[in-house]
Coordinates of C-alpha atoms (C1' of nucleotides) in Angstrom, one line a residue:
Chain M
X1 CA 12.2 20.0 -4.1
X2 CA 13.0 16.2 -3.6
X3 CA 13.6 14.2 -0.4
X4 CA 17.4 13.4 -0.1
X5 CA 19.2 10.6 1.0
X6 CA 19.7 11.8 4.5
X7 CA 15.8 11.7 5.1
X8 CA 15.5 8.2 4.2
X9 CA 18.3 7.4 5.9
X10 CA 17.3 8.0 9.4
X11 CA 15.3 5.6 11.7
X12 CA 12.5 3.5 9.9
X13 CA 9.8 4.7 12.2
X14 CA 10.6 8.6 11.8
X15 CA 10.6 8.0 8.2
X16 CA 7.2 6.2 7.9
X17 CA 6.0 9.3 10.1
X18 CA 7.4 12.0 8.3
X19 CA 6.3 10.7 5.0
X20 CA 2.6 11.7 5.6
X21 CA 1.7 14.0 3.6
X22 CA 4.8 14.2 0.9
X23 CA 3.8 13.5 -2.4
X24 CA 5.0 10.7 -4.6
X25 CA 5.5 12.0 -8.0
X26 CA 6.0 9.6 -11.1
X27 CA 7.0 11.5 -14.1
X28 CA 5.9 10.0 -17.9
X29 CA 6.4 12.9 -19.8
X30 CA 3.3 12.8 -21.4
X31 CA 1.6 12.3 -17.7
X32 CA 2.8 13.3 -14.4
X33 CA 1.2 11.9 -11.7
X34 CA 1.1 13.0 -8.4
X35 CA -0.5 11.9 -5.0
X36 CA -0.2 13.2 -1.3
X37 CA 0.8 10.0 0.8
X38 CA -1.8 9.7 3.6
X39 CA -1.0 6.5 5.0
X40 CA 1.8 4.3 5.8
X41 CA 3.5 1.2 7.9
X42 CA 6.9 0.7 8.8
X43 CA 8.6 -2.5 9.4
X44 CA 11.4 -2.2 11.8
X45 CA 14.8 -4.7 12.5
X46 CA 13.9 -5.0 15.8
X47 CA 12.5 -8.7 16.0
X48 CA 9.5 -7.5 13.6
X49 CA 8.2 -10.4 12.7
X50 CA 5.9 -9.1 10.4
X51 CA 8.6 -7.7 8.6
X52 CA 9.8 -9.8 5.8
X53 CA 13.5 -9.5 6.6
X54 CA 13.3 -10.7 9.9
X55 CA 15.5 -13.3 9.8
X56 CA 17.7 -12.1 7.1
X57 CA 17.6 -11.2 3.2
X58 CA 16.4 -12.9 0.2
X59 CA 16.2 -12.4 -3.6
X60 CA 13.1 -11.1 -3.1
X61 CA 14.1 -8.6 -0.4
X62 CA 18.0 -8.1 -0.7
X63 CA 17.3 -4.2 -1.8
X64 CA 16.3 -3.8 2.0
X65 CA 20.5 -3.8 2.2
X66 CA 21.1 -0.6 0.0
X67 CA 20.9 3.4 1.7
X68 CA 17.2 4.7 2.5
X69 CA 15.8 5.8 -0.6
X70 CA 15.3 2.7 -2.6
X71 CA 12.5 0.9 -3.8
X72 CA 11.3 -2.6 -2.5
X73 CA 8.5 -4.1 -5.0
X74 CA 6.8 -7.5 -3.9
X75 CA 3.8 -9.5 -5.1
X76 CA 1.5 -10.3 -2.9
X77 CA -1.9 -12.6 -3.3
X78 CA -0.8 -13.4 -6.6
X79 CA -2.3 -10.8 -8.5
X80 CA -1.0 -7.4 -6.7
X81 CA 2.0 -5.6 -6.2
X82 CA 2.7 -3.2 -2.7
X83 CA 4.9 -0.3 -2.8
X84 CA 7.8 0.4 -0.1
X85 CA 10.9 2.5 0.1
X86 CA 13.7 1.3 1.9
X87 CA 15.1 3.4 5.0
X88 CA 18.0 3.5 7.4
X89 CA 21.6 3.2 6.2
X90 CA 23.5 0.8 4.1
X91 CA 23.4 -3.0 5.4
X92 CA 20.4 -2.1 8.2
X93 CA 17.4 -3.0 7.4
X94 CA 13.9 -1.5 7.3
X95 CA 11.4 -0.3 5.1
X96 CA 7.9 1.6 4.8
X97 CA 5.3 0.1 3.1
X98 CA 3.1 3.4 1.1
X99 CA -0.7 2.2 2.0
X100 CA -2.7 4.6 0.4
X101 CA -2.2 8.5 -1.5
X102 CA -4.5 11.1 -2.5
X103 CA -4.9 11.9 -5.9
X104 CA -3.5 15.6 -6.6
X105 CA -2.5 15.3 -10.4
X106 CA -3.1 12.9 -13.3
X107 CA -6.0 11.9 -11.6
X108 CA -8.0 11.4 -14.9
X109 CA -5.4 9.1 -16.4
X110 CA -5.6 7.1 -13.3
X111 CA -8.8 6.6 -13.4
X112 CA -8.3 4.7 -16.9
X113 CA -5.7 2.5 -15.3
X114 CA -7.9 1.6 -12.6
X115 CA -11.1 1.0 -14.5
X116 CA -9.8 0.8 -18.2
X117 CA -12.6 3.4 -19.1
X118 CA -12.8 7.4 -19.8
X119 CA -13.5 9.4 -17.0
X120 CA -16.5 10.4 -17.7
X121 CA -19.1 8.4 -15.5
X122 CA -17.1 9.1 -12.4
X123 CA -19.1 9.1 -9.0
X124 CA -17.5 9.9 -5.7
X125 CA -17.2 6.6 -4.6
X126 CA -15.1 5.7 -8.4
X127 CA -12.7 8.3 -7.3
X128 CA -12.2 7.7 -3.5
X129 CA -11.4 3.8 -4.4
X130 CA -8.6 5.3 -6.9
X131 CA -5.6 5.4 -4.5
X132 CA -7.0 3.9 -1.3
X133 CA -5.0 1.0 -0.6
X134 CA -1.1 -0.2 -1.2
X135 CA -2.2 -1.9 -4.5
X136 CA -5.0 0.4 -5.6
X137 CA -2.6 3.3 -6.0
X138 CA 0.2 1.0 -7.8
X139 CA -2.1 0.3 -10.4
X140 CA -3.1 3.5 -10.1
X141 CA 0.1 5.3 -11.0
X142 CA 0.9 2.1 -13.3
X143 CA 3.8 1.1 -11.1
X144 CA 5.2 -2.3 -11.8
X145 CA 7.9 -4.5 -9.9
X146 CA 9.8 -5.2 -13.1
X147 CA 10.4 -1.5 -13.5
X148 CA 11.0 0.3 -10.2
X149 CA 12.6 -2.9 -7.7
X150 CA 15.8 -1.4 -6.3
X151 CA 15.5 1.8 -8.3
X152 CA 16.8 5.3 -6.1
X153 CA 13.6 7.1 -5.2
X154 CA 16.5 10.0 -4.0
X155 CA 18.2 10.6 -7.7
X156 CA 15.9 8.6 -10.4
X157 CA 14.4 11.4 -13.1
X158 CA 11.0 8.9 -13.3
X159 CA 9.7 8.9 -9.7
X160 CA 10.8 11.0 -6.7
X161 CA 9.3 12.0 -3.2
X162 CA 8.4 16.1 -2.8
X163 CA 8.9 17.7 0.0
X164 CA 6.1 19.0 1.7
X165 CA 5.3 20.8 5.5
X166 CA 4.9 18.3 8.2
X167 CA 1.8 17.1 9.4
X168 CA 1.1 18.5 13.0
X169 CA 1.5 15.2 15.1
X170 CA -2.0 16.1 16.6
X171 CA -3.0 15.1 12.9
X172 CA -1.2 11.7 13.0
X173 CA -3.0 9.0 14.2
X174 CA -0.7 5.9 14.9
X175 CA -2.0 2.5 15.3
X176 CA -1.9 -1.2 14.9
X177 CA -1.0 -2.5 11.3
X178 CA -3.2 -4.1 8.5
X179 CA -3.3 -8.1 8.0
X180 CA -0.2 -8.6 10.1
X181 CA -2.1 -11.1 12.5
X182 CA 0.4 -14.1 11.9
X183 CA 3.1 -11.6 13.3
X184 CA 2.9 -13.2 17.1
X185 CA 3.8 -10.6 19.3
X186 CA 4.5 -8.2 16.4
X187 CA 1.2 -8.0 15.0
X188 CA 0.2 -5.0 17.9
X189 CA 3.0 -2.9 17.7
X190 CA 1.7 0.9 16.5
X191 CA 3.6 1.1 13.4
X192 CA 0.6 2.4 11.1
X193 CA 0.0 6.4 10.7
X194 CA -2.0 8.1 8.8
X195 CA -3.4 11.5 8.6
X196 CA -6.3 12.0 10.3
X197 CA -10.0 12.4 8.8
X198 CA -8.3 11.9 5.1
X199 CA -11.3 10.1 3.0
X200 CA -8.3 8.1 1.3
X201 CA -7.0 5.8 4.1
X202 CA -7.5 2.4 4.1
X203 CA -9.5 1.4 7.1
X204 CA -10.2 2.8 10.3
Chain X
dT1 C1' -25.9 2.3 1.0
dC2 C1' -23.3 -0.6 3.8
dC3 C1' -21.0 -4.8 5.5
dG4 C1' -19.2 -9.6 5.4
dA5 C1' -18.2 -13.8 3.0
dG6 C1' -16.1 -16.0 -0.8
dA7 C1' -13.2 -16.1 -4.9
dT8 C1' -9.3 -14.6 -7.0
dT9 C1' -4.0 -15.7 -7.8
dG10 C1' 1.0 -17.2 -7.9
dG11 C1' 5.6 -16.6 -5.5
dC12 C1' 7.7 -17.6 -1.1
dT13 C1' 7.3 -16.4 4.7
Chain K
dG1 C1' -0.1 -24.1 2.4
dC2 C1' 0.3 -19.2 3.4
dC3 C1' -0.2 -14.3 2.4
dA4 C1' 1.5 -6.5 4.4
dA5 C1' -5.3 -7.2 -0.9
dT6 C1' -9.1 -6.3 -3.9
dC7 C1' -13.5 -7.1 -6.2
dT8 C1' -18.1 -8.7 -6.5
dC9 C1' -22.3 -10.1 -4.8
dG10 C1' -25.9 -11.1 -1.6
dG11 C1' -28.5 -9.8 2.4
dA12 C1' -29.1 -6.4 5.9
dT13 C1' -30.0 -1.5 7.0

DNA sequence: TCCGAGATTGGCT
DNA sequence: GCCAATCTCGGAT
């Protein structure tokens, strides 16, 4: 069962919450791949100045106008691409950026897009470092900017969002976000969750 | 094995 | 010039 529209529609924070522990599906075909999302960070419209709509939209970020549900693609460093699905209604803006998943299916034909090899010399550490991170599991999953900007993550037959049971909020642990230390007075807000004691978040 | 520093990379803030 | 990241390598543990 997908998420609807009405989940993503609802307040950015709730959503970047309640997404812990869905699972983002992206359907090939030939390969499905599937991956429990484990961390996220949301980025509000309330003078987030982390957020990179904060003082309005730009080619790069004009999706962030359309319903909850769509996908916002950016480069970042130069050589990666991080994942984020648009929330709220139409014309407010917000978004929640996917840090990290665990691997629950296609995991072996992950592994080749990570490490352009078989799977066969896998180690613990190879399998952790799949999906760990916002760009690890886009290359993971082979998610690219050109193909999924402003797609509908809500009625799109590729890629979709399964429901799952909530985490118990005793699970969530909710703290500062990653690399945002330019942000001024935004960098401390508590807009990163993840699920407690799962081996595939980020950091600490 | 673990951790920190340095290199990488190109579009936009 | 800056950046919502990752990889590799060296030295420390």
């Amino acid at each position: 069962m997908r998420l609807e529209r009405e989940f993503f529609e609802r307040n950015t924070i709730l959503v970047a919450r309640d997404l812990l522990g869905k699972n983002l599906v992206l359907d090939r075909g030939d390969v499905v791949y599937k991956g429990k999302i484990v961390e996220t960070e949301a980025y509000i419209n309330n003078n987030d100045k982390a957020a990179h709509f904060h003082k309005g939209l730009t080619e790069r970020t004009k999706v962030v106008n359309d319903p909850g549900g769509h996908i916002y693609i950016y480069n970042i460093y130069g050589m990666y691409q991080l994942f984020n699905i648009v929330s709220e209604k139409s014309t407010v803006h917000g978004a929640v950026l996917i840090r990290a998943v665990q691997p629950i299916e296609g995991i072996e034909q992950m592994f080749f897009n990570r490490y352009k090899r078989d799977y066969d010399n896998k180690d613990k550490k190879s399998i952790l470092n799949l999906t760990n991170g916002p760009a690890k599991f886009v290359m993971a999953f082979g998610i690219s900017k050109e193909e999924f900007y402003g797609v509908d993550i809500t009625k799109d037959n590729r890629i979709s969002v399964e429901y799952q049971e909530e985490i118990q909020s005793k699970d969530i642990i909710k703290t500062k976000r990653i690399n945002v230390d330019y942000a001024e007075h935004s960098k401390d807000y508590l807009l990163r969750y993840y699920i407690k004691d799962n081996p595939y978040i980020s950091r600490k």
